[in-house]
PDB file of C-alpha atoms in Angstrom:
ATOM      1  CA  UNK A  69      17.983   0.878   3.908  1.00  0.00           C
ATOM      2  CA  UNK A  70      15.412   1.834   6.543  1.00  0.00           C
ATOM      3  CA  UNK A  71      12.456   4.177   6.042  1.00  0.00           C
ATOM      4  CA  UNK A  72      10.551   5.382   9.088  1.00  0.00           C
ATOM      5  CA  UNK A  73       6.766   5.388   8.677  1.00  0.00           C
ATOM      6  CA  UNK A  74       4.633   7.153  11.308  1.00  0.00           C
ATOM      7  CA  UNK A  75       1.081   5.835  11.607  1.00  0.00           C
ATOM      8  CA  UNK A  76      -0.920   8.333  13.667  1.00  0.00           C
ATOM      9  CA  UNK A  77      -4.509   9.263  14.454  1.00  0.00           C
ATOM     10  CA  UNK A  78      -7.119   9.183  17.196  1.00  0.00           C
ATOM     11  CA  UNK A  79      -7.754   6.034  19.186  1.00  0.00           C
ATOM     12  CA  UNK A  80     -10.254   3.800  17.383  1.00  0.00           C
ATOM     13  CA  UNK A  81      -9.659   5.344  13.962  1.00  0.00           C
ATOM     14  CA  UNK A  82      -8.529   1.995  12.539  1.00  0.00           C
ATOM     15  CA  UNK A  83      -4.720   2.307  12.394  1.00  0.00           C
ATOM     16  CA  UNK A  84      -3.879  -1.085  13.868  1.00  0.00           C
ATOM     17  CA  UNK A  85      -6.568  -2.843  11.813  1.00  0.00           C
ATOM     18  CA  UNK A  86      -5.142  -1.591   8.526  1.00  0.00           C
ATOM     19  CA  UNK A  87      -1.601  -2.485   9.615  1.00  0.00           C
ATOM     20  CA  UNK A  88      -2.780  -6.006  10.455  1.00  0.00           C
ATOM     21  CA  UNK A  89      -4.550  -6.341   7.114  1.00  0.00           C
ATOM     22  CA  UNK A  90      -1.680  -5.064   4.969  1.00  0.00           C
ATOM     23  CA  UNK A  91       1.402  -6.387   6.742  1.00  0.00           C
ATOM     24  CA  UNK A  92       0.207  -9.387   8.766  1.00  0.00           C
ATOM     25  CA  UNK A  93      -2.039 -10.865   6.063  1.00  0.00           C
ATOM     26  CA  UNK A  94      -5.029 -11.056   8.402  1.00  0.00           C
ATOM     27  CA  UNK A  95      -8.501 -10.870   6.813  1.00  0.00           C
ATOM     28  CA  UNK A  96     -10.792  -7.968   7.628  1.00  0.00           C
ATOM     29  CA  UNK A  97     -13.050 -10.272   9.645  1.00  0.00           C
ATOM     30  CA  UNK A  98     -10.292 -10.813  12.226  1.00  0.00           C
ATOM     31  CA  UNK A  99      -9.511  -7.153  12.910  1.00  0.00           C
ATOM     32  CA  UNK A 100     -12.371  -6.823  15.431  1.00  0.00           C
ATOM     33  CA  UNK A 101     -10.274  -8.882  17.860  1.00  0.00           C
ATOM     34  CA  UNK A 102      -7.462  -6.339  17.936  1.00  0.00           C
ATOM     35  CA  UNK A 103      -7.088  -4.172  21.022  1.00  0.00           C
ATOM     36  CA  UNK A 104      -6.075  -0.539  21.262  1.00  0.00           C
ATOM     37  CA  UNK A 105      -2.406   0.290  20.727  1.00  0.00           C
ATOM     38  CA  UNK A 106      -0.575   1.220  23.934  1.00  0.00           C
ATOM     39  CA  UNK A 107       1.984   3.993  23.420  1.00  0.00           C
ATOM     40  CA  UNK A 108       4.090   3.099  20.328  1.00  0.00           C
ATOM     41  CA  UNK A 109       4.357  -0.295  18.641  1.00  0.00           C
ATOM     42  CA  UNK A 110       7.378  -0.569  16.357  1.00  0.00           C
ATOM     43  CA  UNK A 111       7.577  -3.155  13.596  1.00  0.00           C
ATOM     44  CA  UNK A 112      10.316  -3.676  11.048  1.00  0.00           C
ATOM     45  CA  UNK A 113       8.766  -4.868   7.801  1.00  0.00           C
ATOM     46  CA  UNK A 114      11.119  -6.121   5.081  1.00  0.00           C
ATOM     47  CA  UNK A 115       9.890  -4.797   1.764  1.00  0.00           C
ATOM     48  CA  UNK A 116      11.572  -5.579  -1.549  1.00  0.00           C
ATOM     49  CA  UNK A 117      14.512  -7.285   0.096  1.00  0.00           C
ATOM     50  CA  UNK A 118      16.826  -4.554   1.394  1.00  0.00           C
ATOM     51  CA  UNK A 119      14.199  -1.867   1.956  1.00  0.00           C
ATOM     52  CA  UNK A 120      12.956  -2.050   5.538  1.00  0.00           C
ATOM     53  CA  UNK A 121       9.887  -0.118   6.636  1.00  0.00           C
ATOM     54  CA  UNK A 122      10.320   0.950  10.249  1.00  0.00           C
ATOM     55  CA  UNK A 123       6.621   1.218  11.077  1.00  0.00           C
ATOM     56  CA  UNK A 124       5.682   3.226  14.192  1.00  0.00           C
ATOM     57  CA  UNK A 125       2.040   2.577  15.121  1.00  0.00           C
ATOM     58  CA  UNK A 126       1.322   5.369  17.624  1.00  0.00           C
ATOM     59  CA  UNK A 127      -1.518   4.919  20.110  1.00  0.00           C
ATOM     60  CA  UNK A 128      -4.103   7.663  19.724  1.00  0.00           C
ATOM     61  CA  UNK A 129      -5.314   8.133  23.305  1.00  0.00           C
ATOM     62  CA  UNK A 130      -5.036  11.756  24.466  1.00  0.00           C
ATOM     63  CA  UNK A 131      -2.358  10.995  27.070  1.00  0.00           C
ATOM     64  CA  UNK A 132      -0.125   9.375  24.466  1.00  0.00           C
ATOM     65  CA  UNK A 133      -0.703  12.110  21.887  1.00  0.00           C
ATOM     66  CA  UNK A 134       0.234  14.768  24.446  1.00  0.00           C
ATOM     67  CA  UNK A 135       3.439  12.855  25.187  1.00  0.00           C
ATOM     68  CA  UNK A 136       4.367  12.589  21.489  1.00  0.00           C
ATOM     69  CA  UNK A 137       4.031  16.362  21.162  1.00  0.00           C
ATOM     70  CA  UNK A 138       6.017  17.273  24.287  1.00  0.00           C
ATOM     71  CA  UNK A 139       8.520  14.964  26.001  1.00  0.00           C
ATOM     72  CA  UNK A 140       8.839  12.522  23.064  1.00  0.00           C
ATOM     73  CA  UNK A 141       8.630  15.116  20.299  1.00  0.00           C
ATOM     74  CA  UNK A 142      12.119  14.730  18.843  1.00  0.00           C
ATOM     75  CA  UNK A 143      12.086  10.919  19.175  1.00  0.00           C
ATOM     76  CA  UNK A 144       8.770  10.575  17.349  1.00  0.00           C
ATOM     77  CA  UNK A 145       9.244  13.096  14.567  1.00  0.00           C
ATOM     78  CA  UNK A 146      12.917  12.820  13.614  1.00  0.00           C
ATOM     79  CA  UNK A 147      14.110  10.827  10.572  1.00  0.00           C
ATOM     80  CA  UNK A 148      10.561  10.284   9.273  1.00  0.00           C
ATOM     81  CA  UNK A 149      10.111   9.217   5.660  1.00  0.00           C
ATOM     82  CA  UNK A 150       6.312   9.324   5.656  1.00  0.00           C
ATOM     83  CA  UNK A 151       3.594  10.310   8.119  1.00  0.00           C
ATOM     84  CA  UNK A 152       0.209   8.646   7.640  1.00  0.00           C
ATOM     85  CA  UNK A 153      -2.531  10.317   9.668  1.00  0.00           C
ATOM     86  CA  UNK A 154      -5.825   8.413   9.943  1.00  0.00           C
ATOM     87  CA  UNK A 155      -9.188  10.112  10.486  1.00  0.00           C
ATOM     88  CA  UNK A 156     -12.380   8.220  11.360  1.00  0.00           C
ATOM     89  CA  UNK A 157     -14.966   9.463   8.851  1.00  0.00           C
ATOM     90  CA  UNK A 158     -17.690   9.296  11.523  1.00  0.00           C
ATOM     91  CA  UNK A 159     -15.765  10.967  14.352  1.00  0.00           C
ATOM     92  CA  UNK A 160     -17.696  13.383  16.553  1.00  0.00           C
ATOM     93  CA  UNK A 161     -14.475  15.075  17.678  1.00  0.00           C
ATOM     94  CA  UNK A 162     -13.150  16.352  14.378  1.00  0.00           C
ATOM     95  CA  UNK A 163     -11.997  19.676  15.820  1.00  0.00           C
ATOM     96  CA  UNK A 164      -9.844  17.913  18.409  1.00  0.00           C
ATOM     97  CA  UNK A 165      -8.500  15.529  15.760  1.00  0.00           C
ATOM     98  CA  UNK A 166      -7.539  18.461  13.537  1.00  0.00           C
ATOM     99  CA  UNK A 167      -5.831  20.228  16.445  1.00  0.00           C
ATOM    100  CA  UNK A 168      -3.688  17.168  17.161  1.00  0.00           C
ATOM    101  CA  UNK A 169      -3.008  16.752  13.446  1.00  0.00           C
ATOM    102  CA  UNK A 170      -1.790  20.341  13.095  1.00  0.00           C
ATOM    103  CA  UNK A 171       0.480  19.861  16.123  1.00  0.00           C
ATOM    104  CA  UNK A 172       1.906  16.677  14.589  1.00  0.00           C
ATOM    105  CA  UNK A 173       2.442  18.531  11.328  1.00  0.00           C
ATOM    106  CA  UNK A 174       4.412  21.183  13.211  1.00  0.00           C
ATOM    107  CA  UNK A 175       6.569  18.475  14.774  1.00  0.00           C
ATOM    108  CA  UNK A 176       7.176  16.962  11.368  1.00  0.00           C
ATOM    109  CA  UNK A 177       8.151  20.320   9.862  1.00  0.00           C
ATOM    110  CA  UNK A 178      10.641  20.880  12.675  1.00  0.00           C
ATOM    111  CA  UNK A 179      12.358  17.480  12.602  1.00  0.00           C
ATOM    112  CA  UNK A 180      11.628  15.898   9.171  1.00  0.00           C
ATOM    113  CA  UNK A 181      10.732  18.699   6.786  1.00  0.00           C
ATOM    114  CA  UNK A 182      11.093  16.481   3.688  1.00  0.00           C
ATOM    115  CA  UNK A 183       8.735  13.751   4.945  1.00  0.00           C
ATOM    116  CA  UNK A 184       5.701  12.871   2.857  1.00  0.00           C
ATOM    117  CA  UNK A 185       2.250  13.438   4.350  1.00  0.00           C
ATOM    118  CA  UNK A 186      -0.696  11.158   3.603  1.00  0.00           C
ATOM    119  CA  UNK A 187      -4.159  11.518   5.130  1.00  0.00           C
ATOM    120  CA  UNK A 188      -6.588   8.601   5.212  1.00  0.00           C
ATOM    121  CA  UNK A 189     -10.299   9.242   5.704  1.00  0.00           C
ATOM    122  CA  UNK A 190     -11.025   5.778   7.035  1.00  0.00           C
ATOM    123  CA  UNK A 191     -14.109   3.565   7.519  1.00  0.00           C
ATOM    124  CA  UNK A 192     -15.734   4.935   4.362  1.00  0.00           C
ATOM    125  CA  UNK A 193     -17.893   1.803   4.239  1.00  0.00           C
ATOM    126  CA  UNK A 194     -19.956   3.268   7.099  1.00  0.00           C
ATOM    127  CA  UNK A 195     -21.260   6.281   5.175  1.00  0.00           C
ATOM    128  CA  UNK A 196     -23.589   6.873   2.259  1.00  0.00           C
ATOM    129  CA  UNK A 197     -22.885   9.314  -0.565  1.00  0.00           C
ATOM    130  CA  UNK A 198     -19.195   8.432  -0.456  1.00  0.00           C
ATOM    131  CA  UNK A 199     -18.140  10.995  -3.041  1.00  0.00           C
ATOM    132  CA  UNK A 200     -19.800  13.955  -1.328  1.00  0.00           C
ATOM    133  CA  UNK A 201     -18.610  12.995   2.154  1.00  0.00           C
ATOM    134  CA  UNK A 202     -15.054  12.398   0.964  1.00  0.00           C
ATOM    135  CA  UNK A 203     -14.940  15.657  -1.007  1.00  0.00           C
ATOM    136  CA  UNK A 204     -15.933  17.656   2.084  1.00  0.00           C
ATOM    137  CA  UNK A 205     -13.478  15.842   4.356  1.00  0.00           C
ATOM    138  CA  UNK A 206     -10.687  16.255   1.821  1.00  0.00           C
ATOM    139  CA  UNK A 207     -11.328  19.994   1.565  1.00  0.00           C
ATOM    140  CA  UNK A 208     -11.295  20.393   5.367  1.00  0.00           C
ATOM    141  CA  UNK A 209      -8.091  18.364   5.755  1.00  0.00           C
ATOM    142  CA  UNK A 210      -6.189  20.192   3.030  1.00  0.00           C
ATOM    143  CA  UNK A 211      -7.299  23.500   4.539  1.00  0.00           C
ATOM    144  CA  UNK A 212      -5.905  22.404   7.919  1.00  0.00           C
ATOM    145  CA  UNK A 213      -2.684  21.246   6.252  1.00  0.00           C
ATOM    146  CA  UNK A 214      -1.870  24.667   4.830  1.00  0.00           C
ATOM    147  CA  UNK A 215       1.135  24.929   2.514  1.00  0.00           C
ATOM    148  CA  UNK A 216       2.500  21.450   3.259  1.00  0.00           C
ATOM    149  CA  UNK A 217       1.954  19.066   0.320  1.00  0.00           C
ATOM    150  CA  UNK A 218      -0.400  16.237   1.315  1.00  0.00           C
ATOM    151  CA  UNK A 219      -2.359  13.484  -0.391  1.00  0.00           C
ATOM    152  CA  UNK A 220      -5.796  12.398   0.866  1.00  0.00           C
ATOM    153  CA  UNK A 221      -7.362   8.949   0.353  1.00  0.00           C
ATOM    154  CA  UNK A 222     -10.748   7.552   1.326  1.00  0.00           C
ATOM    155  CA  UNK A 223     -10.249   4.016   2.676  1.00  0.00           C
ATOM    156  CA  UNK A 224     -11.972   0.971   4.108  1.00  0.00           C
ATOM    157  CA  UNK A 225     -10.660  -2.420   5.210  1.00  0.00           C
ATOM    158  CA  UNK A 226     -13.538  -4.037   3.329  1.00  0.00           C
ATOM    159  CA  UNK A 227     -12.541  -3.085  -0.225  1.00  0.00           C
ATOM    160  CA  UNK A 228      -9.535  -2.375  -2.416  1.00  0.00           C
ATOM    161  CA  UNK A 229      -9.294   1.307  -1.415  1.00  0.00           C
ATOM    162  CA  UNK A 230      -6.877   0.505   1.406  1.00  0.00           C
ATOM    163  CA  UNK A 231      -4.516  -1.301  -0.984  1.00  0.00           C
ATOM    164  CA  UNK A 232      -4.665   1.628  -3.399  1.00  0.00           C
ATOM    165  CA  UNK A 233      -3.697   4.079  -0.671  1.00  0.00           C
ATOM    166  CA  UNK A 234      -0.879   1.998   0.783  1.00  0.00           C
ATOM    167  CA  UNK A 235       0.490   1.096  -2.665  1.00  0.00           C
ATOM    168  CA  UNK A 236       0.717   4.798  -3.490  1.00  0.00           C
ATOM    169  CA  UNK A 237       2.373   5.559  -0.144  1.00  0.00           C
ATOM    170  CA  UNK A 238       4.966   2.791  -0.296  1.00  0.00           C
ATOM    171  CA  UNK A 239       5.759   3.628  -3.927  1.00  0.00           C
ATOM    172  CA  UNK A 240       7.108   7.009  -2.764  1.00  0.00           C
ATOM    173  CA  UNK A 241       9.597   5.210  -0.487  1.00  0.00           C
ATOM    174  CA  UNK A 242      11.154   3.039  -3.209  1.00  0.00           C
ATOM    175  CA  UNK A 243      14.329   4.702  -4.504  1.00  0.00           C
ATOM    176  CA  UNK A 244      14.368   4.998  -8.300  1.00  0.00           C
ATOM    177  CA  UNK A 245      10.976   3.312  -8.658  1.00  0.00           C
ATOM    178  CA  UNK A 246      10.895   4.799 -12.166  1.00  0.00           C
ATOM    179  CA  UNK A 247      13.689   2.410 -13.169  1.00  0.00           C
ATOM    180  CA  UNK A 248      11.530  -0.602 -12.328  1.00  0.00           C
ATOM    181  CA  UNK A 249       8.610   0.905 -14.242  1.00  0.00           C
ATOM    182  CA  UNK A 250      10.771   1.534 -17.316  1.00  0.00           C
ATOM    183  CA  UNK A 251      12.040  -2.054 -17.437  1.00  0.00           C
ATOM    184  CA  UNK A 252       8.561  -3.397 -16.751  1.00  0.00           C
ATOM    185  CA  UNK A 253       7.373  -1.524 -19.845  1.00  0.00           C
ATOM    186  CA  UNK A 254      10.073  -3.227 -21.924  1.00  0.00           C
ATOM    187  CA  UNK A 255       9.126  -6.598 -20.464  1.00  0.00           C
ATOM    188  CA  UNK A 256       5.467  -5.975 -21.388  1.00  0.00           C
ATOM    189  CA  UNK A 257       6.441  -5.303 -24.999  1.00  0.00           C
ATOM    190  CA  UNK A 258       8.473  -8.528 -25.152  1.00  0.00           C
ATOM    191  CA  UNK A 259       5.473 -10.498 -23.854  1.00  0.00           C
ATOM    192  CA  UNK A 260       3.002  -8.738 -26.200  1.00  0.00           C
ATOM    193  CA  UNK A 261       1.088  -7.973 -23.006  1.00  0.00           C
ATOM    194  CA  UNK A 262      -1.711  -5.460 -22.653  1.00  0.00           C
ATOM    195  CA  UNK A 263      -0.885  -4.956 -18.972  1.00  0.00           C
ATOM    196  CA  UNK A 264       1.828  -5.995 -16.535  1.00  0.00           C
ATOM    197  CA  UNK A 265       1.703  -5.414 -12.781  1.00  0.00           C
ATOM    198  CA  UNK A 266       4.542  -5.933 -10.303  1.00  0.00           C
ATOM    199  CA  UNK A 267       3.495  -6.796  -6.732  1.00  0.00           C
ATOM    200  CA  UNK A 268       5.528  -6.989  -3.530  1.00  0.00           C
ATOM    201  CA  UNK A 269       5.568 -10.637  -2.506  1.00  0.00           C
ATOM    202  CA  UNK A 270       4.307 -10.489   1.104  1.00  0.00           C
ATOM    203  CA  UNK A 271       1.889  -7.572   1.144  1.00  0.00           C
ATOM    204  CA  UNK A 272       0.885  -7.769  -2.536  1.00  0.00           C
ATOM    205  CA  UNK A 273       1.008  -3.998  -2.709  1.00  0.00           C
ATOM    206  CA  UNK A 274       1.446  -2.651  -6.246  1.00  0.00           C
ATOM    207  CA  UNK A 275       5.027  -1.584  -6.965  1.00  0.00           C
ATOM    208  CA  UNK A 276       4.893  -0.760 -10.667  1.00  0.00           C
ATOM    209  CA  UNK A 277       2.535  -1.105 -13.641  1.00  0.00           C
ATOM    210  CA  UNK A 278       2.686  -0.945 -17.405  1.00  0.00           C
ATOM    211  CA  UNK A 279      -0.137  -0.913 -19.947  1.00  0.00           C
ATOM    212  CA  UNK A 280      -0.064  -0.952 -23.703  1.00  0.00           C
ATOM    213  CA  UNK A 281      -0.588   2.373 -25.463  1.00  0.00           C
ATOM    214  CA  UNK A 282      -3.945   2.540 -27.211  1.00  0.00           C
ATOM    215  CA  UNK A 283      -5.509  -0.358 -25.305  1.00  0.00           C
ATOM    216  CA  UNK A 284      -8.901  -0.224 -23.599  1.00  0.00           C
ATOM    217  CA  UNK A 285      -7.551  -0.058 -20.043  1.00  0.00           C
ATOM    218  CA  UNK A 286      -9.062   3.376 -19.515  1.00  0.00           C
ATOM    219  CA  UNK A 287     -12.497   1.765 -19.863  1.00  0.00           C
ATOM    220  CA  UNK A 288     -11.713  -0.796 -17.164  1.00  0.00           C
ATOM    221  CA  UNK A 289     -12.096  -0.608 -13.412  1.00  0.00           C
ATOM    222  CA  UNK A 290      -9.585   2.052 -12.246  1.00  0.00           C
ATOM    223  CA  UNK A 291      -8.864   0.089  -9.049  1.00  0.00           C
ATOM    224  CA  UNK A 292      -8.353  -3.256 -10.806  1.00  0.00           C
ATOM    225  CA  UNK A 293      -4.731  -3.585  -9.634  1.00  0.00           C
ATOM    226  CA  UNK A 294      -5.636  -3.068  -5.995  1.00  0.00           C
ATOM    227  CA  UNK A 295      -8.683  -5.316  -6.363  1.00  0.00           C
ATOM    228  CA  UNK A 296      -6.329  -8.023  -7.631  1.00  0.00           C
ATOM    229  CA  UNK A 297      -4.122  -7.496  -4.550  1.00  0.00           C
ATOM    230  CA  UNK A 298      -7.127  -7.967  -2.291  1.00  0.00           C
ATOM    231  CA  UNK A 299      -8.335 -11.110  -4.079  1.00  0.00           C
ATOM    232  CA  UNK A 300      -4.933 -12.780  -4.242  1.00  0.00           C
ATOM    233  CA  UNK A 301      -4.263 -12.152  -0.551  1.00  0.00           C
ATOM    234  CA  UNK A 302      -7.655 -13.621   0.312  1.00  0.00           C
ATOM    235  CA  UNK A 303      -6.847 -16.660  -1.846  1.00  0.00           C
ATOM    236  CA  UNK A 304      -3.414 -17.030  -0.201  1.00  0.00           C
ATOM    237  CA  UNK A 305      -5.100 -16.926   3.213  1.00  0.00           C
ATOM    238  CA  UNK A 306      -7.476 -19.692   2.104  1.00  0.00           C
ATOM    239  CA  UNK A 307      -4.498 -21.767   0.967  1.00  0.00           C
ATOM    240  CA  UNK A 308      -2.857 -21.331   4.367  1.00  0.00           C
ATOM    241  CA  UNK A 309      -5.976 -22.545   6.144  1.00  0.00           C
ATOM    242  CA  UNK A 310      -5.802 -25.864   4.277  1.00  0.00           C
ATOM    243  CA  UNK A 311      -1.992 -26.007   4.695  1.00  0.00           C
ATOM    244  CA  UNK A 312      -1.199 -25.395   1.058  1.00  0.00           C
ATOM    245  CA  UNK A 313       1.129 -22.826  -0.505  1.00  0.00           C
ATOM    246  CA  UNK A 314       0.349 -20.416  -3.317  1.00  0.00           C
ATOM    247  CA  UNK A 315       2.914 -20.368  -6.143  1.00  0.00           C
ATOM    248  CA  UNK A 316       1.411 -19.395  -9.476  1.00  0.00           C
ATOM    249  CA  UNK A 317      -1.881 -18.789 -11.286  1.00  0.00           C
ATOM    250  CA  UNK A 318      -2.778 -19.233 -14.954  1.00  0.00           C
ATOM    251  CA  UNK A 319      -5.999 -18.179 -16.694  1.00  0.00           C
ATOM    252  CA  UNK A 320      -6.975 -18.795 -20.310  1.00  0.00           C
ATOM    253  CA  UNK A 321     -10.304 -17.127 -21.126  1.00  0.00           C
ATOM    254  CA  UNK A 322     -11.921 -16.071 -24.430  1.00  0.00           C
ATOM    255  CA  UNK A 323     -11.055 -12.380 -23.940  1.00  0.00           C
ATOM    256  CA  UNK A 324      -7.616 -12.621 -22.368  1.00  0.00           C
ATOM    257  CA  UNK A 325      -4.809 -14.769 -21.019  1.00  0.00           C
ATOM    258  CA  UNK A 326      -3.269 -14.055 -17.602  1.00  0.00           C
ATOM    259  CA  UNK A 327      -0.310 -15.427 -15.671  1.00  0.00           C
ATOM    260  CA  UNK A 328       0.615 -14.569 -12.088  1.00  0.00           C
ATOM    261  CA  UNK A 329       4.089 -15.864 -11.305  1.00  0.00           C
ATOM    262  CA  UNK A 330       7.120 -15.196  -9.126  1.00  0.00           C
ATOM    263  CA  UNK A 331       9.336 -12.566 -10.723  1.00  0.00           C
ATOM    264  CA  UNK A 332      12.006 -12.354  -7.999  1.00  0.00           C
ATOM    265  CA  UNK A 333      12.480 -13.484  -4.409  1.00  0.00           C
ATOM    266  CA  UNK A 334      10.504 -10.416  -3.322  1.00  0.00           C
ATOM    267  CA  UNK A 335       7.985  -9.846  -6.103  1.00  0.00           C
ATOM    268  CA  UNK A 336       5.202 -11.397  -8.152  1.00  0.00           C
ATOM    269  CA  UNK A 337       4.298 -10.297 -11.660  1.00  0.00           C
ATOM    270  CA  UNK A 338       0.870 -10.389 -13.307  1.00  0.00           C
ATOM    271  CA  UNK A 339       0.942 -10.496 -17.105  1.00  0.00           C
ATOM    272  CA  UNK A 340      -2.318  -9.966 -19.033  1.00  0.00           C
ATOM    273  CA  UNK A 341      -2.442 -10.509 -22.801  1.00  0.00           C
ATOM    274  CA  UNK A 342      -5.434  -9.842 -25.054  1.00  0.00           C
ATOM    275  CA  UNK A 343      -3.770 -11.411 -28.079  1.00  0.00           C
ATOM    276  CA  UNK A 344      -5.317 -14.910 -28.454  1.00  0.00           C
ATOM    277  CA  UNK A 345      -2.085 -16.234 -29.950  1.00  0.00           C
ATOM    278  CA  UNK A 346      -0.071 -15.589 -26.774  1.00  0.00           C
ATOM    279  CA  UNK A 347       0.363 -18.842 -24.823  1.00  0.00           C
ATOM    280  CA  UNK A 348       0.756 -19.048 -21.049  1.00  0.00           C
ATOM    281  CA  UNK A 349       3.844 -21.216 -21.520  1.00  0.00           C
ATOM    282  CA  UNK A 350       5.513 -18.439 -23.536  1.00  0.00           C
ATOM    283  CA  UNK A 351       4.696 -15.875 -20.839  1.00  0.00           C
ATOM    284  CA  UNK A 352       6.182 -18.110 -18.135  1.00  0.00           C
ATOM    285  CA  UNK A 353       9.370 -18.576 -20.168  1.00  0.00           C
ATOM    286  CA  UNK A 354       9.706 -14.795 -20.509  1.00  0.00           C
ATOM    287  CA  UNK A 355       9.187 -14.369 -16.755  1.00  0.00           C
ATOM    288  CA  UNK A 356      11.852 -16.962 -16.035  1.00  0.00           C
ATOM    289  CA  UNK A 357      14.327 -15.276 -18.403  1.00  0.00           C
ATOM    290  CA  UNK A 358      13.643 -11.833 -16.902  1.00  0.00           C
ATOM    291  CA  UNK A 359      14.158 -12.872 -13.272  1.00  0.00           C
ATOM    292  CA  UNK A 360      17.901 -12.321 -13.152  1.00  0.00           C
ATOM    293  CA  UNK A 361      17.616  -8.820 -14.599  1.00  0.00           C
ATOM    294  CA  UNK A 362      14.869  -7.783 -12.183  1.00  0.00           C
ATOM    295  CA  UNK A 363      16.864  -9.184  -9.248  1.00  0.00           C
ATOM    296  CA  UNK A 364      19.747  -6.960 -10.363  1.00  0.00           C
ATOM    297  CA  UNK A 365      17.423  -3.960 -10.716  1.00  0.00           C
ATOM    298  CA  UNK A 366      16.144  -4.368  -7.178  1.00  0.00           C
ATOM    299  CA  UNK A 367      19.711  -4.561  -5.936  1.00  0.00           C
ATOM    300  CA  UNK A 368      20.662  -1.416  -7.858  1.00  0.00           C
ATOM    301  CA  UNK A 369      17.644   0.648  -6.827  1.00  0.00           C
ATOM    302  CA  UNK A 370      17.722  -0.335  -3.169  1.00  0.00           C
TER     303      UNK A 370
END
């Protein structure tokens, strides 16, 4: 099953950098070497086995944007599952960016009226008073969007915000994602776990989560799942540099026990238990016994 993902925005807004970070496992420090995208770069990214993201990274130079909206209009905007439009938070040409965005939105309405729309206010690390700046940008973008449903995220390649945005976006493309969440909740109960998180194997984007009712998770960092994605990918990159492979991680600390292990061929699972009597060996046995069922679930839902 293929899902077409349009990645659009002005030249220099950071589209290619975020694609490199999420899908090519490159660290943020290496993105400065990337050049501008010429016309359209298509990549097929296998996600959860049979789900393939057909990612169209569209160059944002004016000449290319004009072409997308005229001669290439039907090619670009037909069969789209999601359009992600990226805005540079410090742009000095916001009016022009909004004009192009509205034109792209018209193209999407004409050829893929059911496509999801996600707007990323990018490079948030460059501004102060993040909350105030983002609130104003969000208001302006939603006003320009009109009646079309859209979700706005503030992002940066230097923190977990980018993983949070992309996890939310990709989650909308997974058929019957609720089925995975339901079974993950059952698995958490079997493990006596406070929290369980299912990650896609390559990108480490969050697929599904489950937390125990009545626990203290609401007092914890709200972006802890995405922060974990960022840290694990950085650790995997470090392993690659010394020619080692990452397989599993076990932590036994006074306040909690955690195991990160392979759940299926395409996923990792993080199990966190606050109960001091829960052993890591028991968690790993439960993961091993659940693998077949979760492989079947992925086959059914995809």
